[in-house]
């Protein structure tokens, strides 16, 4: 099979069209040297190819590849493959772009002696433990391969990019979600006057619930259930788990005052149930 060159990006990367007319990005060491639009290249000479489902994402990849080093793309591609093999959630295809951009910029900053601190390191480690471990593993690989003097904070940033790809949203929303979860946990610990075991399974379930609830809140996808049976069930939970229901109401007040969002009765019930679980684990 042959590809038709649409545009050389650099000596290693080309925009091409396959025999069906689909555009993709192909890479290979020296693949684009001396190549011009209209040239034919054999598929066997291509080392890696990228075809994004979204034309907008494909264009972002093209723009990024015009700016970063080829080695940074190859390293990121390897890291993304590792990440995909280790997480249980589908990941947005733009992870390759956002992560390659971040890694390349982080390496450039390190060469200039510039460091960015990550104010969310503690919440990231607590609320996204698997993503945090993957981020630190990626960081170790980057340090080894590129001999870059990167701080541990970069591992936290990489973890947030993974979370971003899991939630299929923007980094701004991911930052808000992280602060949202951290605030809710502080409310809970203040209410019960205790510090929860971050390694406990029920605490992990609780924070995962908060993560996806927060995502629905910030994307305006909250579900409202007003069925009579649901109202009866809510009243039953409120009566039989009164202390935990009061804590859930405190979380609702925090969300209302800080984020100007309202919790549905359904969310109050789910929060109450999770709070009962983590308290039983004490």
PDB file of C-alpha atoms in Angstrom, residues 2 7 10 39 41 71 76 81 114 136 138 140 146 148 156 160-161 173-174 183 202 205 209 230 243 254 278:
ATOM      1  CA  UNK A   2       1.150   3.522  -0.770  1.00  0.00           C
ATOM      2  CA  UNK A   7       2.376  18.026   3.394  1.00  0.00           C
ATOM      3  CA  UNK A  10       9.482  17.940   9.155  1.00  0.00           C
ATOM      4  CA  UNK A  39       5.109  12.060  -3.576  1.00  0.00           C
ATOM      5  CA  UNK A  41       5.674   6.560   0.016  1.00  0.00           C
ATOM      6  CA  UNK A  71      11.748  12.393  20.332  1.00  0.00           C
ATOM      7  CA  UNK A  76       4.741  10.409  24.833  1.00  0.00           C
ATOM      8  CA  UNK A  81       0.232   3.226  25.362  1.00  0.00           C
ATOM      9  CA  UNK A 114      12.148  27.151  35.501  1.00  0.00           C
ATOM     10  CA  UNK A 136       4.994   9.351  38.790  1.00  0.00           C
ATOM     11  CA  UNK A 138       5.769   8.479  33.543  1.00  0.00           C
ATOM     12  CA  UNK A 140      10.545   8.507  36.168  1.00  0.00           C
ATOM     13  CA  UNK A 146      15.644  12.819  28.654  1.00  0.00           C
ATOM     14  CA  UNK A 148      15.544  16.205  32.625  1.00  0.00           C
ATOM     15  CA  UNK A 156       0.969  15.393  39.547  1.00  0.00           C
ATOM     16  CA  UNK A 160      -4.328  15.440  35.955  1.00  0.00           C
ATOM     17  CA  UNK A 161      -3.918  14.998  32.199  1.00  0.00           C
ATOM     18  CA  UNK A 173     -12.940  21.409  34.799  1.00  0.00           C
ATOM     19  CA  UNK A 174     -10.495  18.809  36.148  1.00  0.00           C
ATOM     20  CA  UNK A 183     -13.607  20.770  49.781  1.00  0.00           C
ATOM     21  CA  UNK A 202     -14.829   2.807  51.190  1.00  0.00           C
ATOM     22  CA  UNK A 205     -15.418   4.665  46.626  1.00  0.00           C
ATOM     23  CA  UNK A 209     -18.467   9.094  43.603  1.00  0.00           C
ATOM     24  CA  UNK A 230     -37.784   8.222  45.511  1.00  0.00           C
ATOM     25  CA  UNK A 243     -26.285  11.776  61.357  1.00  0.00           C
ATOM     26  CA  UNK A 254     -20.817  23.868  50.925  1.00  0.00           C
ATOM     27  CA  UNK A 278     -16.881   5.107  55.467  1.00  0.00           C
TER      28      UNK A 278
END
